[in-house]
Amino acid sequence: MKALLKAVVALAVVALVVFGGNALLLQAGIETPLSDLSNKAANTALDASGVKGKADAMLRSNAGRIAEKTGMPVSVVNSAIDSLDIPSWQVTTLPSDATATGSSTMTYDGVTATVTTYDDPSVVTIDTGAGAVTMEVPPSAQGYMGYLGYL
């Protein structure tokens, strides 16, 4: 029994060192094998939740309002939504050299989120207060990141 207890304690210490060290490295902007594993797990959960489809539907249902705020025709807004290709966005690690360029706060269906954009248009960070996640933005969407403030 003592051997089992020692093994469990040793495993807990190793896990603490590995995951704690991984967290410190991620805060420093250094990718680790665990961050890739964590991102894959987060992408799987995100896809299963259907939240990307809901975000896409929300944008489409508000195309008229977005057109009014931006002064663009609704057809252009719909084309921009198509180019955003939200279903293809993936959880990623924020590059260590990315510098925040702005943020927009929006509320939908009772959930408030702050979206932070960077000088690197391939990433955005979305923070709902329950936690922040950085998303890799596909090339087709990168030109539209400046319009997030209109949402």
PDB file of C-alpha atoms in Angstrom:
ATOM      1  CA  MET A   1       0.000   0.000   0.000  1.00  0.00           C
ATOM      2  CA  LYS A   2       2.877   2.391   0.810  1.00  0.00           C
ATOM      3  CA  ALA A   3       4.385   1.678  -2.612  1.00  0.00           C
ATOM      4  CA  LEU A   4       1.088   2.587  -4.301  1.00  0.00           C
ATOM      5  CA  LEU A   5       0.808   5.787  -2.277  1.00  0.00           C
ATOM      6  CA  LYS A   6       4.398   6.726  -3.177  1.00  0.00           C
ATOM      7  CA  ALA A   7       3.686   6.056  -6.847  1.00  0.00           C
ATOM      8  CA  VAL A   8       0.554   8.224  -6.782  1.00  0.00           C
ATOM      9  CA  VAL A   9       2.372  11.061  -5.008  1.00  0.00           C
ATOM     10  CA  ALA A  10       5.276  10.802  -7.454  1.00  0.00           C
ATOM     11  CA  LEU A  11       2.839  10.865 -10.388  1.00  0.00           C
ATOM     12  CA  ALA A  12       1.114  13.936  -8.937  1.00  0.00           C
ATOM     13  CA  VAL A  13       4.448  15.717  -8.496  1.00  0.00           C
ATOM     14  CA  VAL A  14       5.520  14.865 -12.041  1.00  0.00           C
ATOM     15  CA  ALA A  15       2.146  16.035 -13.410  1.00  0.00           C
ATOM     16  CA  LEU A  16       2.414  19.272 -11.446  1.00  0.00           C
ATOM     17  CA  VAL A  17       5.922  19.920 -12.746  1.00  0.00           C
ATOM     18  CA  VAL A  18       5.036  19.016 -16.343  1.00  0.00           C
ATOM     19  CA  PHE A  19       1.750  20.926 -16.518  1.00  0.00           C
ATOM     20  CA  GLY A  20       2.983  23.807 -14.385  1.00  0.00           C
ATOM     21  CA  GLY A  21       6.110  24.107 -16.488  1.00  0.00           C
ATOM     22  CA  ASN A  22       3.999  23.893 -19.638  1.00  0.00           C
ATOM     23  CA  ALA A  23       1.785  26.729 -18.365  1.00  0.00           C
ATOM     24  CA  LEU A  24       4.827  28.888 -17.618  1.00  0.00           C
ATOM     25  CA  LEU A  25       6.310  28.201 -21.048  1.00  0.00           C
ATOM     26  CA  LEU A  26       2.995  29.045 -22.729  1.00  0.00           C
ATOM     27  CA  GLN A  27       2.795  32.335 -20.823  1.00  0.00           C
ATOM     28  CA  ALA A  28       6.254  33.101 -22.164  1.00  0.00           C
ATOM     29  CA  GLY A  29       4.974  32.359 -25.696  1.00  0.00           C
ATOM     30  CA  ILE A  30       6.936  29.127 -26.079  1.00  0.00           C
ATOM     31  CA  GLU A  31       5.070  26.242 -27.695  1.00  0.00           C
ATOM     32  CA  THR A  32       5.417  22.798 -26.176  1.00  0.00           C
ATOM     33  CA  PRO A  33       4.199  19.335 -27.197  1.00  0.00           C
ATOM     34  CA  LEU A  34       1.541  19.661 -24.501  1.00  0.00           C
ATOM     35  CA  SER A  35       0.239  22.904 -25.989  1.00  0.00           C
ATOM     36  CA  ASP A  36      -0.343  21.131 -29.299  1.00  0.00           C
ATOM     37  CA  LEU A  37      -2.148  18.329 -27.493  1.00  0.00           C
ATOM     38  CA  SER A  38      -4.184  20.851 -25.513  1.00  0.00           C
ATOM     39  CA  ASN A  39      -5.105  22.753 -28.693  1.00  0.00           C
ATOM     40  CA  LYS A  40      -6.237  19.533 -30.396  1.00  0.00           C
ATOM     41  CA  ALA A  41      -8.429  18.658 -27.417  1.00  0.00           C
ATOM     42  CA  ALA A  42      -9.879  22.185 -27.362  1.00  0.00           C
ATOM     43  CA  ASN A  43     -10.630  22.037 -31.100  1.00  0.00           C
ATOM     44  CA  THR A  44     -12.413  18.723 -30.682  1.00  0.00           C
ATOM     45  CA  ALA A  45     -14.527  20.127 -27.845  1.00  0.00           C
ATOM     46  CA  LEU A  46     -15.220  23.337 -29.767  1.00  0.00           C
ATOM     47  CA  ASP A  47     -16.350  21.421 -32.850  1.00  0.00           C
ATOM     48  CA  ALA A  48     -18.577  19.168 -30.734  1.00  0.00           C
ATOM     49  CA  SER A  49     -20.193  22.160 -29.010  1.00  0.00           C
ATOM     50  CA  GLY A  50     -21.471  23.665 -32.254  1.00  0.00           C
ATOM     51  CA  VAL A  51     -20.475  27.145 -31.090  1.00  0.00           C
ATOM     52  CA  LYS A  52     -18.745  28.011 -34.377  1.00  0.00           C
ATOM     53  CA  GLY A  53     -21.961  27.275 -36.256  1.00  0.00           C
ATOM     54  CA  LYS A  54     -23.901  29.436 -33.807  1.00  0.00           C
ATOM     55  CA  ALA A  55     -21.457  32.325 -34.291  1.00  0.00           C
ATOM     56  CA  ASP A  56     -21.792  32.015 -38.068  1.00  0.00           C
ATOM     57  CA  ALA A  57     -25.596  31.944 -37.794  1.00  0.00           C
ATOM     58  CA  MET A  58     -25.555  34.986 -35.496  1.00  0.00           C
ATOM     59  CA  LEU A  59     -23.550  36.980 -38.015  1.00  0.00           C
ATOM     60  CA  ARG A  60     -25.846  35.952 -40.848  1.00  0.00           C
ATOM     61  CA  SER A  61     -28.966  36.870 -38.878  1.00  0.00           C
ATOM     62  CA  ASN A  62     -27.487  40.315 -38.177  1.00  0.00           C
ATOM     63  CA  ALA A  63     -26.232  41.036 -41.701  1.00  0.00           C
ATOM     64  CA  GLY A  64     -28.692  43.915 -42.116  1.00  0.00           C
ATOM     65  CA  ARG A  65     -27.633  45.559 -38.856  1.00  0.00           C
ATOM     66  CA  ILE A  66     -23.951  45.112 -39.718  1.00  0.00           C
ATOM     67  CA  ALA A  67     -24.599  46.678 -43.145  1.00  0.00           C
ATOM     68  CA  GLU A  68     -26.196  49.704 -41.470  1.00  0.00           C
ATOM     69  CA  LYS A  69     -23.278  50.172 -39.066  1.00  0.00           C
ATOM     70  CA  THR A  70     -20.592  49.779 -41.727  1.00  0.00           C
ATOM     71  CA  GLY A  71     -22.364  51.486 -44.618  1.00  0.00           C
ATOM     72  CA  MET A  72     -21.740  48.421 -46.779  1.00  0.00           C
ATOM     73  CA  PRO A  73     -24.466  46.769 -48.854  1.00  0.00           C
ATOM     74  CA  VAL A  74     -25.945  43.604 -47.293  1.00  0.00           C
ATOM     75  CA  SER A  75     -24.551  41.571 -50.200  1.00  0.00           C
ATOM     76  CA  VAL A  76     -21.016  42.718 -49.310  1.00  0.00           C
ATOM     77  CA  VAL A  77     -21.608  41.892 -45.635  1.00  0.00           C
ATOM     78  CA  ASN A  78     -22.832  38.413 -46.601  1.00  0.00           C
ATOM     79  CA  SER A  79     -19.756  37.942 -48.780  1.00  0.00           C
ATOM     80  CA  ALA A  80     -17.552  39.019 -45.846  1.00  0.00           C
ATOM     81  CA  ILE A  81     -19.308  36.502 -43.576  1.00  0.00           C
ATOM     82  CA  ASP A  82     -18.638  33.803 -46.175  1.00  0.00           C
ATOM     83  CA  SER A  83     -14.961  34.860 -46.258  1.00  0.00           C
ATOM     84  CA  LEU A  84     -14.733  34.740 -42.458  1.00  0.00           C
ATOM     85  CA  ASP A  85     -15.302  30.978 -42.756  1.00  0.00           C
ATOM     86  CA  ILE A  86     -15.811  30.687 -38.990  1.00  0.00           C
ATOM     87  CA  PRO A  87     -16.294  26.885 -39.108  1.00  0.00           C
ATOM     88  CA  SER A  88     -12.641  26.533 -40.155  1.00  0.00           C
ATOM     89  CA  TRP A  89     -11.208  28.589 -37.256  1.00  0.00           C
ATOM     90  CA  GLN A  90      -8.976  26.559 -34.944  1.00  0.00           C
ATOM     91  CA  VAL A  91      -7.690  26.975 -31.398  1.00  0.00           C
ATOM     92  CA  THR A  92      -4.001  27.862 -31.437  1.00  0.00           C
ATOM     93  CA  THR A  93      -1.289  29.305 -29.236  1.00  0.00           C
ATOM     94  CA  LEU A  94      -0.807  33.066 -29.355  1.00  0.00           C
ATOM     95  CA  PRO A  95       2.548  33.810 -31.004  1.00  0.00           C
ATOM     96  CA  SER A  96       4.989  35.322 -28.511  1.00  0.00           C
ATOM     97  CA  ASP A  97       5.672  38.291 -30.795  1.00  0.00           C
ATOM     98  CA  ALA A  98       1.993  39.192 -31.403  1.00  0.00           C
ATOM     99  CA  THR A  99       1.089  42.696 -30.237  1.00  0.00           C
ATOM    100  CA  ALA A 100      -2.540  43.573 -29.468  1.00  0.00           C
ATOM    101  CA  THR A 101      -3.899  46.277 -31.775  1.00  0.00           C
ATOM    102  CA  GLY A 102      -7.443  46.588 -30.453  1.00  0.00           C
ATOM    103  CA  SER A 103     -10.378  44.908 -28.819  1.00  0.00           C
ATOM    104  CA  SER A 104     -14.144  44.872 -29.239  1.00  0.00           C
ATOM    105  CA  THR A 105     -16.740  43.764 -26.746  1.00  0.00           C
ATOM    106  CA  MET A 106     -19.996  42.278 -27.961  1.00  0.00           C
ATOM    107  CA  THR A 107     -22.938  40.471 -26.414  1.00  0.00           C
ATOM    108  CA  TYR A 108     -25.011  37.757 -28.011  1.00  0.00           C
ATOM    109  CA  ASP A 109     -27.589  35.504 -26.437  1.00  0.00           C
ATOM    110  CA  GLY A 110     -26.628  36.707 -22.950  1.00  0.00           C
ATOM    111  CA  VAL A 111     -22.909  36.022 -23.387  1.00  0.00           C
ATOM    112  CA  THR A 112     -20.465  38.918 -23.491  1.00  0.00           C
ATOM    113  CA  ALA A 113     -17.163  38.383 -25.253  1.00  0.00           C
ATOM    114  CA  THR A 114     -14.143  40.564 -25.840  1.00  0.00           C
ATOM    115  CA  VAL A 115     -12.301  39.921 -29.091  1.00  0.00           C
ATOM    116  CA  THR A 116      -8.700  41.089 -29.245  1.00  0.00           C
ATOM    117  CA  THR A 117      -6.971  41.579 -32.578  1.00  0.00           C
ATOM    118  CA  TYR A 118      -3.217  41.636 -33.136  1.00  0.00           C
ATOM    119  CA  ASP A 119      -0.667  42.995 -35.556  1.00  0.00           C
ATOM    120  CA  ASP A 120      -0.554  39.384 -36.764  1.00  0.00           C
ATOM    121  CA  PRO A 121      -3.947  39.077 -38.509  1.00  0.00           C
ATOM    122  CA  SER A 122      -3.804  35.277 -38.417  1.00  0.00           C
ATOM    123  CA  VAL A 123      -4.908  35.202 -34.748  1.00  0.00           C
ATOM    124  CA  VAL A 124      -7.592  36.678 -32.500  1.00  0.00           C
ATOM    125  CA  THR A 125      -8.249  36.041 -28.831  1.00  0.00           C
ATOM    126  CA  ILE A 126     -11.807  35.646 -27.584  1.00  0.00           C
ATOM    127  CA  ASP A 127     -12.428  36.120 -23.869  1.00  0.00           C
ATOM    128  CA  THR A 128     -15.862  35.384 -22.400  1.00  0.00           C
ATOM    129  CA  GLY A 129     -14.832  35.997 -18.812  1.00  0.00           C
ATOM    130  CA  ALA A 130     -14.835  32.252 -18.211  1.00  0.00           C
ATOM    131  CA  GLY A 131     -11.554  31.997 -20.061  1.00  0.00           C
ATOM    132  CA  ALA A 132      -9.756  33.227 -23.138  1.00  0.00           C
ATOM    133  CA  VAL A 133      -8.973  31.249 -26.251  1.00  0.00           C
ATOM    134  CA  THR A 134      -6.799  32.238 -29.190  1.00  0.00           C
ATOM    135  CA  MET A 135      -8.086  31.266 -32.612  1.00  0.00           C
ATOM    136  CA  GLU A 136      -6.189  30.859 -35.854  1.00  0.00           C
ATOM    137  CA  VAL A 137      -7.955  32.911 -38.514  1.00  0.00           C
ATOM    138  CA  PRO A 138      -7.929  31.559 -42.088  1.00  0.00           C
ATOM    139  CA  PRO A 139      -6.307  33.768 -44.761  1.00  0.00           C
ATOM    140  CA  SER A 140      -9.719  34.471 -46.360  1.00  0.00           C
ATOM    141  CA  ALA A 141     -10.868  36.144 -43.115  1.00  0.00           C
ATOM    142  CA  GLN A 142      -7.787  38.141 -42.189  1.00  0.00           C
ATOM    143  CA  GLY A 143      -8.771  41.208 -44.198  1.00  0.00           C
ATOM    144  CA  TYR A 144     -12.020  41.501 -42.262  1.00  0.00           C
ATOM    145  CA  MET A 145     -10.616  41.526 -38.720  1.00  0.00           C
ATOM    146  CA  GLY A 146     -10.770  45.325 -38.647  1.00  0.00           C
ATOM    147  CA  TYR A 147     -14.562  45.192 -38.912  1.00  0.00           C
ATOM    148  CA  LEU A 148     -15.038  43.287 -35.663  1.00  0.00           C
ATOM    149  CA  GLY A 149     -15.705  46.534 -33.838  1.00  0.00           C
ATOM    150  CA  TYR A 150     -18.917  46.958 -35.846  1.00  0.00           C
ATOM    151  CA  LEU A 151     -20.401  43.757 -34.477  1.00  0.00           C
TER     152      LEU A 151
END
